[in-house]
């Protein structure tokens, strides 16, 4: 049901109508292709197809979500009214460019991380302008979407802990739901241990040096709690330090790099 | 009327409710501050204030749109229910981080460009995930928002020209509206000249080398048409080449760098 | 994307369902025609077709937007469920009646005006109950839609000038966007001159006698500024005085007559 | 709950923002008045007040719905930010102008009709671009709103009768709801009689000459059914023939004149 | 136009996507049936079909609205993508289960009531969580939908009477619309008589014993007003007392039992 | 953000306006109370307050969510315009009645279940007409909301298992997200064991006899997996059998009784 969001993107971009394309004869039909001008992993083909089809065009996808492309590759063919295809162009290509950029960055960072830690998970965050598209793109790239909203897992952050009197008190007060996991943000190995002892399913080390990650993993192992909790690390993870953090042994790295700073995949719409 | 969009961002993020903050006593009131962790120009204060106030908090803005901040500066103070402030946190900070990042990048690129071309205009594009916020942030940074939608100026792009038989034919066929300008995308100085001769208000050189920009400006001057059209340059403009393009003498540089790749301003919400 | 507005019109009119048509057998299919009972220019065929098709009917347009009809002419044929066609009838015919009425009035006023001033433009205003349909109908009738919204050109009205210290001061203060034109409302030839001198693209003489229009055109010519600005006249323009104003030599006449007072084209839906 | 519609009108008119008013200092507060430039009955004060207040202005209504105004009278005072008042101006004044025009026309036609038929009711139709405002304006003018939607009374029109085998058959087949009245469109006195005999609550003579109205009233009286049904007349009723139709003795005259062709009340916003 | 509500139900249930069904191969097509596990009258087939079809499935209805089913009967066949059918399942089945439950309860109560009072009408109320579906289900079961909203008939309740000075005063003050009926809530036979004398179309005896209903019917008959008003009884009517109330001779029984407490029809979706 | 849903309920109920309350003088202010006519636990006070306040009334809550009431107790006081309070009455009281009914039923079933199994959890399902209100009411009554949507935990139901080749295959194929739990619907103790062995966090025994629940608990204990999975039981759980199922030793009972069949709490609005 991301369709309503795409309808809104189209409507916000088109307004009273595409003044420029209105010059074109309403009966002119064209065939166009979306061509890669860069290299990466494709994501957003369903979304872009929907945007074109909403204005009456027929789309044939040539490269599906998850496939690799290089410059010159055709991602999709579009047939329909010239006016309509050009009116949908920006919205459709924006979705495809952003989502492919995010998927590509996710796959690249994940690959790096797994070279040194083969089971590690790479997750995104809620720092995401268009979450319904961004989260999906991360999944296409092999990443984990993390929480979708404030309602789908309990994440006690430092502000909650401050208000509730620390990790232990907070974990004793929370109203659990049996279908939801409980995660706690911690700053040291000792806090992580406390969280694990009082029932957290996941501990998130936020903005800590690599060394603290390593110390946390070791402390949890010593105390026999390593299998009780997942260890997540967040804060400033990016392509340049992802391997270093991965090597320290956590289960999950989460980063807003993929949804906030990944370069979009360069694309163009070419009329045949 | 960006309020409806902010309501939607809040609603999409909160869903059935902020499970974590529901542990907090509904009567606990807190005072918190939004603190800069990086350096930049602030934008989005009205938007972030609205997001907090929508959940009942009172906001006092300490740094208004357009002001500079450095690490440790307080942007705004927020007072209200602990539950509500934490539920709005992510949405409010996302808006402030993105918009400030965009405003900062705009101001920096513009400053560089004006060192060598004091009257140049820096504009953004429609490659923008949340246009109503992105365009405003560009304006806060001193930039020009360019077209808001497909309905507020005629922009004949290469695909239109292809379908209409070239610059001259296209300019003769368009249905003008006396309140709207006409812009034409061109690839060479000669096409720019043709556009100027047939009534374009703006020519946009897309994806051309610096040298072609210079040649265009000179050709238009030779033919006495330099004052008839604005010369815009687009395609791959970024902080590293902005000065070089500005020096070639165009009126406007347009770039999606500010709305697509500018680093967000790092911020945090700290409970006092 | 006017579809959402038509969906809303249908929904507001139908509510819980068309009580009357529910008597009809759900399997009864009918063929009906929309017949002109008056004379005029057709507009709104896409909108009416969409309204019928939204309830499952198939429409064949016999008279397209811009064509003339006289009493007895068939505008469209509609086939589908009797219940559905009768439920959509009022919404579909309202759109067709209003838009055709507006297009007809536009064409008639424009014809009169062009008899005496062959290049004159006739524009509508924002005094329009359903702008997305009204503006389009004006275009079908050969008119200019003028500003769509407060965001697509700068129009300094007398209230702005009062607050900003007059024409010159206002024009020096405005924040321009290179894609948007600047228009100034003036009350005399001298003010028009001032606006032209300080960079206005358009001057709008509001509620002035014909003589003042003539004087403005002459003054601008004397000062060599006639080609620098478009002269628009507004305020009480209607079929009875349109020719007189046109003869005075402005570039544009704008009027709310077409969208506010034009008689609707009389139509009826007849089951075959 | 007309508020959502007014929000939508504002949003459609403002878009990305009121470019012109953005020049004004955001801190400038003004006081302005809405002044009548014509004569009529006021309607729409709540709606216009809401539009101004939505952008933060405070409104004091000086002439309430139903009061008479003459040129120079002040309808309301508005205080608040200059930017915001000017951004809401068009939407607020449009509502006030249209609704007052409709109320005025309703009151005038009703007065004429009641001179000759003191108990007659004047109703509007569903030929109305903005029903939630138009229907209310008719009520302010003393008129009857008629059906709001297809779901609030059964109205068998000629197309229904054609499909159902005539008045009697249709009345026998309808699925009644005990809270809803049943109305039948008829073309002759005899059909009206048939409708009355088979249980119609209201008969609507559509597009008939005055003489047929008179004949219907008499026939129903002769048959002792005059008190069983309300007689409504519709089709081309306007200020010039309203008295003639009223004199023929029906209970209700319905007309789309008030919502489709009534002149708007001329108003202006003046900054003090 | 209940489609928008169904879209909303789907969207609220699906959110970011059906995590579970995403495991399934996107190309797997299935055929499934909706099977009754209980006995009752079917309602909601159009609504459930729409929900499935919105996600791309094709539906063949085997038991239409109003038909009886027993355990094992197939209501509809659904063909399409496995992912999509499972994502729509809950929403589609919820609609079908609730609406069938309501229709069944309506038919059963009505049958009981008509055994002792063959012309009696059974109506629902506005105590209904999803009125557009609930009201329709009542109609499928042979019941009357009563008022749809506060705008489709005047119903003077005890709070109105209190504020207006009693039945007579209230009936003299109301602003009637000729297409709308007037109903008055009363507590005794004498009040019912007063309402009938002053023009009420319907009297509603609310929360009264059976004996008072009988007394009201008799009093109205004695006074020759029984044919002037419909007598409705409401308040605590349910399957156990419906016959007793019906026997007392009113025209209408209204109850929230069918829309608030009727057991849903048990159904399951079985993949073939 | 349930506010948008309440706005929609109000708008759907009010339509063009509350015809009846429009008779009241717009200046009449009243004070009213919401009084319990039955016994139960209150829920929905914030929702009802919002509904009244949306039309301008001020509400003072006397009994908060979770408190017990008996006949005659005052839940809230409402002050404001008579018209507005009566227009909001039905929507506000519906929310309060339903949510209190659901909270009451939840508390009662839970109490019964905990008499025999003190740590048992009682959860609702997605068979819920207005989930955002129903889920909250269940929480007020001490219950667990279970999944909010298809996106907040993976629940492999029998249809998924059928398509994926059984429990083990399904659990090996699923794409996990580290923040989401995995639940599997099973029909026997042996299937539950298989699910536990292959990593399910929760097993749901659906529509099984009490004996099978007991057998499952015992088998999991024998195999040392009782602490690895939560055992949930669903299908036909209601007040009459809840204790029997609880006694068999599962962790969670889930039931649609509370959101589908719980009697609403009887309430009335009384004007003082």
PDB file of C-alpha atoms in Angstrom, chain F residues 18-239:
ATOM      1  CA  UNK F  18     -26.642  18.412  12.775  1.00  0.00           C
ATOM      2  CA  UNK F  19     -30.040  19.450  11.452  1.00  0.00           C
ATOM      3  CA  UNK F  20     -31.746  18.914  14.756  1.00  0.00           C
ATOM      4  CA  UNK F  21     -29.372  20.856  16.946  1.00  0.00           C
ATOM      5  CA  UNK F  22     -29.378  23.760  14.514  1.00  0.00           C
ATOM      6  CA  UNK F  23     -32.691  24.843  16.050  1.00  0.00           C
ATOM      7  CA  UNK F  24     -30.874  25.681  19.256  1.00  0.00           C
ATOM      8  CA  UNK F  25     -29.697  29.219  19.763  1.00  0.00           C
ATOM      9  CA  UNK F  26     -25.999  29.285  18.751  1.00  0.00           C
ATOM     10  CA  UNK F  27     -25.215  31.215  21.930  1.00  0.00           C
ATOM     11  CA  UNK F  28     -26.738  28.768  24.415  1.00  0.00           C
ATOM     12  CA  UNK F  29     -24.052  27.210  26.598  1.00  0.00           C
ATOM     13  CA  UNK F  30     -24.762  24.069  28.589  1.00  0.00           C
ATOM     14  CA  UNK F  31     -23.135  21.848  31.152  1.00  0.00           C
ATOM     15  CA  UNK F  32     -23.686  18.127  30.794  1.00  0.00           C
ATOM     16  CA  UNK F  33     -22.379  14.927  32.326  1.00  0.00           C
ATOM     17  CA  UNK F  34     -21.725  11.479  30.946  1.00  0.00           C
ATOM     18  CA  UNK F  35     -23.298   9.035  33.386  1.00  0.00           C
ATOM     19  CA  UNK F  36     -22.753   5.282  33.681  1.00  0.00           C
ATOM     20  CA  UNK F  37     -25.878   3.161  33.445  1.00  0.00           C
ATOM     21  CA  UNK F  38     -23.981  -0.075  33.945  1.00  0.00           C
ATOM     22  CA  UNK F  39     -20.934  -1.394  35.741  1.00  0.00           C
ATOM     23  CA  UNK F  40     -17.450  -1.738  34.294  1.00  0.00           C
ATOM     24  CA  UNK F  41     -13.995  -0.379  33.690  1.00  0.00           C
ATOM     25  CA  UNK F  42     -13.637   2.930  31.916  1.00  0.00           C
ATOM     26  CA  UNK F  43     -11.638   3.297  28.699  1.00  0.00           C
ATOM     27  CA  UNK F  44     -11.757   5.882  25.947  1.00  0.00           C
ATOM     28  CA  UNK F  45     -11.778   9.028  28.058  1.00  0.00           C
ATOM     29  CA  UNK F  46      -9.066  10.710  25.994  1.00  0.00           C
ATOM     30  CA  UNK F  47     -10.834   9.762  22.790  1.00  0.00           C
ATOM     31  CA  UNK F  48     -14.256  11.001  23.924  1.00  0.00           C
ATOM     32  CA  UNK F  49     -12.699  14.176  25.305  1.00  0.00           C
ATOM     33  CA  UNK F  50     -11.042  14.833  21.998  1.00  0.00           C
ATOM     34  CA  UNK F  51     -14.341  14.343  20.133  1.00  0.00           C
ATOM     35  CA  UNK F  52     -16.130  16.879  22.347  1.00  0.00           C
ATOM     36  CA  UNK F  53     -13.223  19.322  22.323  1.00  0.00           C
ATOM     37  CA  UNK F  54     -12.987  19.168  18.521  1.00  0.00           C
ATOM     38  CA  UNK F  55     -16.356  20.952  18.469  1.00  0.00           C
ATOM     39  CA  UNK F  56     -15.209  23.484  21.039  1.00  0.00           C
ATOM     40  CA  UNK F  57     -16.402  21.957  24.334  1.00  0.00           C
ATOM     41  CA  UNK F  58     -14.291  21.741  27.494  1.00  0.00           C
ATOM     42  CA  UNK F  59     -14.178  18.362  29.193  1.00  0.00           C
ATOM     43  CA  UNK F  60     -13.243  17.460  32.765  1.00  0.00           C
ATOM     44  CA  UNK F  61     -12.610  13.759  33.189  1.00  0.00           C
ATOM     45  CA  UNK F  62     -13.933  12.387  36.498  1.00  0.00           C
ATOM     46  CA  UNK F  63     -13.154   8.708  35.952  1.00  0.00           C
ATOM     47  CA  UNK F  64      -9.930   7.992  34.121  1.00  0.00           C
ATOM     48  CA  UNK F  65      -9.034   5.028  31.938  1.00  0.00           C
ATOM     49  CA  UNK F  66      -8.767   1.943  34.112  1.00  0.00           C
ATOM     50  CA  UNK F  67     -11.060   3.111  36.919  1.00  0.00           C
ATOM     51  CA  UNK F  68     -14.207   1.190  37.867  1.00  0.00           C
ATOM     52  CA  UNK F  69     -17.670   2.686  37.571  1.00  0.00           C
ATOM     53  CA  UNK F  70     -21.126   1.612  38.743  1.00  0.00           C
ATOM     54  CA  UNK F  71     -24.540   2.911  37.660  1.00  0.00           C
ATOM     55  CA  UNK F  72     -24.925   6.602  38.429  1.00  0.00           C
ATOM     56  CA  UNK F  73     -21.208   7.424  38.403  1.00  0.00           C
ATOM     57  CA  UNK F  74     -20.184  10.457  36.434  1.00  0.00           C
ATOM     58  CA  UNK F  75     -17.412   9.748  33.903  1.00  0.00           C
ATOM     59  CA  UNK F  76     -16.900  13.249  32.596  1.00  0.00           C
ATOM     60  CA  UNK F  77     -18.309  16.755  32.648  1.00  0.00           C
ATOM     61  CA  UNK F  78     -18.719  18.642  29.410  1.00  0.00           C
ATOM     62  CA  UNK F  79     -19.230  22.376  29.033  1.00  0.00           C
ATOM     63  CA  UNK F  80     -19.765  24.331  25.860  1.00  0.00           C
ATOM     64  CA  UNK F  81     -22.235  25.235  23.141  1.00  0.00           C
ATOM     65  CA  UNK F  82     -25.438  23.186  23.228  1.00  0.00           C
ATOM     66  CA  UNK F  83     -25.373  22.690  19.449  1.00  0.00           C
ATOM     67  CA  UNK F  84     -21.814  21.461  19.447  1.00  0.00           C
ATOM     68  CA  UNK F  85     -22.115  19.118  22.418  1.00  0.00           C
ATOM     69  CA  UNK F  86     -25.183  17.451  20.942  1.00  0.00           C
ATOM     70  CA  UNK F  87     -23.517  17.159  17.545  1.00  0.00           C
ATOM     71  CA  UNK F  88     -20.523  15.344  19.079  1.00  0.00           C
ATOM     72  CA  UNK F  89     -22.590  13.244  21.502  1.00  0.00           C
ATOM     73  CA  UNK F  90     -23.005  10.055  19.493  1.00  0.00           C
ATOM     74  CA  UNK F  91     -19.391   9.857  18.331  1.00  0.00           C
ATOM     75  CA  UNK F  92     -17.982  10.592  21.785  1.00  0.00           C
ATOM     76  CA  UNK F  93     -20.304   8.186  23.560  1.00  0.00           C
ATOM     77  CA  UNK F  94     -19.780   5.444  20.998  1.00  0.00           C
ATOM     78  CA  UNK F  95     -16.031   5.544  21.619  1.00  0.00           C
ATOM     79  CA  UNK F  96     -16.468   5.535  25.384  1.00  0.00           C
ATOM     80  CA  UNK F  97     -19.094   2.764  25.357  1.00  0.00           C
ATOM     81  CA  UNK F  98     -17.133   0.448  23.078  1.00  0.00           C
ATOM     82  CA  UNK F  99     -13.751   0.976  24.616  1.00  0.00           C
ATOM     83  CA  UNK F 100     -15.114   0.611  28.163  1.00  0.00           C
ATOM     84  CA  UNK F 101     -16.972  -2.543  27.148  1.00  0.00           C
ATOM     85  CA  UNK F 102     -13.800  -4.005  25.705  1.00  0.00           C
ATOM     86  CA  UNK F 103     -11.675  -3.007  28.703  1.00  0.00           C
ATOM     87  CA  UNK F 104     -14.243  -4.485  31.075  1.00  0.00           C
ATOM     88  CA  UNK F 105     -14.450  -7.795  29.246  1.00  0.00           C
ATOM     89  CA  UNK F 106     -10.671  -7.987  29.065  1.00  0.00           C
ATOM     90  CA  UNK F 107     -10.278  -7.400  32.807  1.00  0.00           C
ATOM     91  CA  UNK F 108     -12.954  -9.947  33.651  1.00  0.00           C
ATOM     92  CA  UNK F 109     -11.572 -12.699  31.434  1.00  0.00           C
ATOM     93  CA  UNK F 110      -8.054 -11.979  32.611  1.00  0.00           C
ATOM     94  CA  UNK F 111      -9.077 -12.172  36.251  1.00  0.00           C
ATOM     95  CA  UNK F 112     -10.717 -15.532  35.698  1.00  0.00           C
ATOM     96  CA  UNK F 113      -7.683 -16.856  33.836  1.00  0.00           C
ATOM     97  CA  UNK F 114      -5.222 -15.642  36.447  1.00  0.00           C
ATOM     98  CA  UNK F 115      -7.110 -17.354  39.259  1.00  0.00           C
ATOM     99  CA  UNK F 116      -5.788 -20.612  37.858  1.00  0.00           C
ATOM    100  CA  UNK F 117      -2.648 -19.403  36.044  1.00  0.00           C
ATOM    101  CA  UNK F 118      -1.303 -16.225  37.675  1.00  0.00           C
ATOM    102  CA  UNK F 119       1.161 -15.209  34.981  1.00  0.00           C
ATOM    103  CA  UNK F 120      -0.982 -15.831  31.950  1.00  0.00           C
ATOM    104  CA  UNK F 121      -1.327 -13.133  29.296  1.00  0.00           C
ATOM    105  CA  UNK F 122      -4.631 -12.394  27.554  1.00  0.00           C
ATOM    106  CA  UNK F 123      -4.258 -10.965  24.065  1.00  0.00           C
ATOM    107  CA  UNK F 124      -6.677  -9.733  21.430  1.00  0.00           C
ATOM    108  CA  UNK F 125      -6.511 -10.385  17.672  1.00  0.00           C
ATOM    109  CA  UNK F 126      -6.811  -8.470  14.415  1.00  0.00           C
ATOM    110  CA  UNK F 127     -10.545  -9.242  14.258  1.00  0.00           C
ATOM    111  CA  UNK F 128     -11.264  -5.708  15.312  1.00  0.00           C
ATOM    112  CA  UNK F 129     -13.386  -3.086  13.539  1.00  0.00           C
ATOM    113  CA  UNK F 130     -11.520  -0.019  14.847  1.00  0.00           C
ATOM    114  CA  UNK F 131      -8.080  -1.369  15.810  1.00  0.00           C
ATOM    115  CA  UNK F 132      -6.546   1.837  17.094  1.00  0.00           C
ATOM    116  CA  UNK F 133      -9.289   2.108  19.716  1.00  0.00           C
ATOM    117  CA  UNK F 134      -9.874  -1.603  20.320  1.00  0.00           C
ATOM    118  CA  UNK F 135      -6.198  -2.433  20.959  1.00  0.00           C
ATOM    119  CA  UNK F 136      -5.881   0.433  23.416  1.00  0.00           C
ATOM    120  CA  UNK F 137      -9.009  -0.653  25.286  1.00  0.00           C
ATOM    121  CA  UNK F 138      -7.570  -4.145  25.635  1.00  0.00           C
ATOM    122  CA  UNK F 139      -4.426  -2.637  27.163  1.00  0.00           C
ATOM    123  CA  UNK F 140      -6.516  -0.545  29.583  1.00  0.00           C
ATOM    124  CA  UNK F 141      -8.163  -3.782  30.684  1.00  0.00           C
ATOM    125  CA  UNK F 142      -4.751  -5.343  31.340  1.00  0.00           C
ATOM    126  CA  UNK F 143      -4.555  -7.322  28.114  1.00  0.00           C
ATOM    127  CA  UNK F 144      -1.882  -7.524  25.449  1.00  0.00           C
ATOM    128  CA  UNK F 145      -2.532  -5.924  22.042  1.00  0.00           C
ATOM    129  CA  UNK F 146      -0.786  -8.688  20.034  1.00  0.00           C
ATOM    130  CA  UNK F 147       0.304  -7.706  16.516  1.00  0.00           C
ATOM    131  CA  UNK F 148      -0.887  -4.270  15.415  1.00  0.00           C
ATOM    132  CA  UNK F 149      -0.439  -5.013  11.750  1.00  0.00           C
ATOM    133  CA  UNK F 150       1.009  -7.445   9.290  1.00  0.00           C
ATOM    134  CA  UNK F 151       4.323  -5.656   9.600  1.00  0.00           C
ATOM    135  CA  UNK F 152       5.153  -5.958  13.264  1.00  0.00           C
ATOM    136  CA  UNK F 153       5.957  -9.630  13.806  1.00  0.00           C
ATOM    137  CA  UNK F 154       6.116 -12.669  11.563  1.00  0.00           C
ATOM    138  CA  UNK F 155       3.216 -15.031  12.090  1.00  0.00           C
ATOM    139  CA  UNK F 156       3.372 -18.144   9.948  1.00  0.00           C
ATOM    140  CA  UNK F 157      -0.206 -19.360   9.691  1.00  0.00           C
ATOM    141  CA  UNK F 158      -1.374 -22.687   8.348  1.00  0.00           C
ATOM    142  CA  UNK F 159      -1.789 -21.249   4.853  1.00  0.00           C
ATOM    143  CA  UNK F 160       1.843 -20.105   4.837  1.00  0.00           C
ATOM    144  CA  UNK F 161       3.018 -23.479   6.093  1.00  0.00           C
ATOM    145  CA  UNK F 162       1.042 -25.252   3.411  1.00  0.00           C
ATOM    146  CA  UNK F 163       2.678 -23.128   0.725  1.00  0.00           C
ATOM    147  CA  UNK F 164       6.175 -23.416   2.176  1.00  0.00           C
ATOM    148  CA  UNK F 165       6.289 -27.145   2.895  1.00  0.00           C
ATOM    149  CA  UNK F 166       5.676 -27.266   6.626  1.00  0.00           C
ATOM    150  CA  UNK F 167       7.018 -25.778   9.838  1.00  0.00           C
ATOM    151  CA  UNK F 168      10.689 -26.621   9.430  1.00  0.00           C
ATOM    152  CA  UNK F 169      10.953 -25.510   5.826  1.00  0.00           C
ATOM    153  CA  UNK F 170       9.097 -22.307   6.543  1.00  0.00           C
ATOM    154  CA  UNK F 171      11.301 -21.433   9.500  1.00  0.00           C
ATOM    155  CA  UNK F 172      14.394 -21.999   7.414  1.00  0.00           C
ATOM    156  CA  UNK F 173      13.167 -19.806   4.588  1.00  0.00           C
ATOM    157  CA  UNK F 174      11.877 -16.772   6.443  1.00  0.00           C
ATOM    158  CA  UNK F 175      13.688 -13.500   6.171  1.00  0.00           C
ATOM    159  CA  UNK F 176      14.088 -12.453   9.764  1.00  0.00           C
ATOM    160  CA  UNK F 177      14.467  -8.947  11.056  1.00  0.00           C
ATOM    161  CA  UNK F 178      16.435  -8.836  14.302  1.00  0.00           C
ATOM    162  CA  UNK F 179      13.845  -6.601  15.976  1.00  0.00           C
ATOM    163  CA  UNK F 180      10.875  -8.836  15.129  1.00  0.00           C
ATOM    164  CA  UNK F 181       9.752 -12.081  16.741  1.00  0.00           C
ATOM    165  CA  UNK F 182       8.680 -15.158  14.817  1.00  0.00           C
ATOM    166  CA  UNK F 183       5.467 -16.977  15.627  1.00  0.00           C
ATOM    167  CA  UNK F 184       4.131 -20.198  14.108  1.00  0.00           C
ATOM    168  CA  UNK F 185       0.573 -21.497  14.071  1.00  0.00           C
ATOM    169  CA  UNK F 186       0.474 -25.197  14.910  1.00  0.00           C
ATOM    170  CA  UNK F 187      -2.175 -27.855  15.344  1.00  0.00           C
ATOM    171  CA  UNK F 188      -0.440 -30.453  17.540  1.00  0.00           C
ATOM    172  CA  UNK F 189       2.150 -30.802  20.270  1.00  0.00           C
ATOM    173  CA  UNK F 190       4.535 -32.364  17.769  1.00  0.00           C
ATOM    174  CA  UNK F 191       4.303 -29.418  15.393  1.00  0.00           C
ATOM    175  CA  UNK F 192       4.877 -27.094  18.332  1.00  0.00           C
ATOM    176  CA  UNK F 193       8.020 -29.030  19.182  1.00  0.00           C
ATOM    177  CA  UNK F 194       9.236 -28.773  15.602  1.00  0.00           C
ATOM    178  CA  UNK F 195       8.632 -25.019  15.632  1.00  0.00           C
ATOM    179  CA  UNK F 196      10.508 -24.629  18.907  1.00  0.00           C
ATOM    180  CA  UNK F 197      13.416 -26.668  17.587  1.00  0.00           C
ATOM    181  CA  UNK F 198      13.741 -24.557  14.444  1.00  0.00           C
ATOM    182  CA  UNK F 199      13.757 -21.198  16.126  1.00  0.00           C
ATOM    183  CA  UNK F 200      10.183 -19.974  16.619  1.00  0.00           C
ATOM    184  CA  UNK F 201       9.834 -17.449  19.437  1.00  0.00           C
ATOM    185  CA  UNK F 202       6.141 -18.222  19.873  1.00  0.00           C
ATOM    186  CA  UNK F 203       3.923 -21.147  18.919  1.00  0.00           C
ATOM    187  CA  UNK F 204       0.206 -20.607  18.528  1.00  0.00           C
ATOM    188  CA  UNK F 205      -2.050 -23.611  19.013  1.00  0.00           C
ATOM    189  CA  UNK F 206      -5.096 -22.756  16.952  1.00  0.00           C
ATOM    190  CA  UNK F 207      -8.502 -24.336  17.489  1.00  0.00           C
ATOM    191  CA  UNK F 208      -7.268 -27.253  19.579  1.00  0.00           C
ATOM    192  CA  UNK F 209      -8.884 -28.974  22.558  1.00  0.00           C
ATOM    193  CA  UNK F 210      -7.622 -28.171  26.054  1.00  0.00           C
ATOM    194  CA  UNK F 211      -5.982 -31.576  26.234  1.00  0.00           C
ATOM    195  CA  UNK F 212      -3.699 -30.772  23.307  1.00  0.00           C
ATOM    196  CA  UNK F 213      -2.553 -27.599  25.023  1.00  0.00           C
ATOM    197  CA  UNK F 214      -1.578 -29.603  28.084  1.00  0.00           C
ATOM    198  CA  UNK F 215       0.191 -32.201  25.953  1.00  0.00           C
ATOM    199  CA  UNK F 216       2.152 -29.459  24.151  1.00  0.00           C
ATOM    200  CA  UNK F 217       3.311 -27.858  27.361  1.00  0.00           C
ATOM    201  CA  UNK F 218       4.438 -31.233  28.675  1.00  0.00           C
ATOM    202  CA  UNK F 219       6.209 -32.264  25.498  1.00  0.00           C
ATOM    203  CA  UNK F 220       8.121 -28.977  25.373  1.00  0.00           C
ATOM    204  CA  UNK F 221       9.126 -29.470  28.994  1.00  0.00           C
ATOM    205  CA  UNK F 222      10.298 -33.017  28.387  1.00  0.00           C
ATOM    206  CA  UNK F 223      12.442 -31.866  25.517  1.00  0.00           C
ATOM    207  CA  UNK F 224      13.877 -28.978  27.521  1.00  0.00           C
ATOM    208  CA  UNK F 225      12.381 -26.366  25.178  1.00  0.00           C
ATOM    209  CA  UNK F 226       9.678 -24.933  27.406  1.00  0.00           C
ATOM    210  CA  UNK F 227      11.744 -21.831  28.135  1.00  0.00           C
ATOM    211  CA  UNK F 228      12.637 -21.292  24.507  1.00  0.00           C
ATOM    212  CA  UNK F 229       9.130 -20.565  23.225  1.00  0.00           C
ATOM    213  CA  UNK F 230       5.994 -18.883  24.390  1.00  0.00           C
ATOM    214  CA  UNK F 231       2.902 -21.031  24.001  1.00  0.00           C
ATOM    215  CA  UNK F 232      -0.171 -19.141  22.774  1.00  0.00           C
ATOM    216  CA  UNK F 233      -3.624 -20.652  22.405  1.00  0.00           C
ATOM    217  CA  UNK F 234      -6.343 -19.197  20.186  1.00  0.00           C
ATOM    218  CA  UNK F 235      -9.679 -20.122  18.630  1.00  0.00           C
ATOM    219  CA  UNK F 236     -12.989 -19.794  20.388  1.00  0.00           C
ATOM    220  CA  UNK F 237     -11.625 -18.626  23.733  1.00  0.00           C
ATOM    221  CA  UNK F 238     -14.380 -16.820  25.662  1.00  0.00           C
ATOM    222  CA  UNK F 239     -15.473 -16.151  29.234  1.00  0.00           C
TER     223      UNK F 239
END
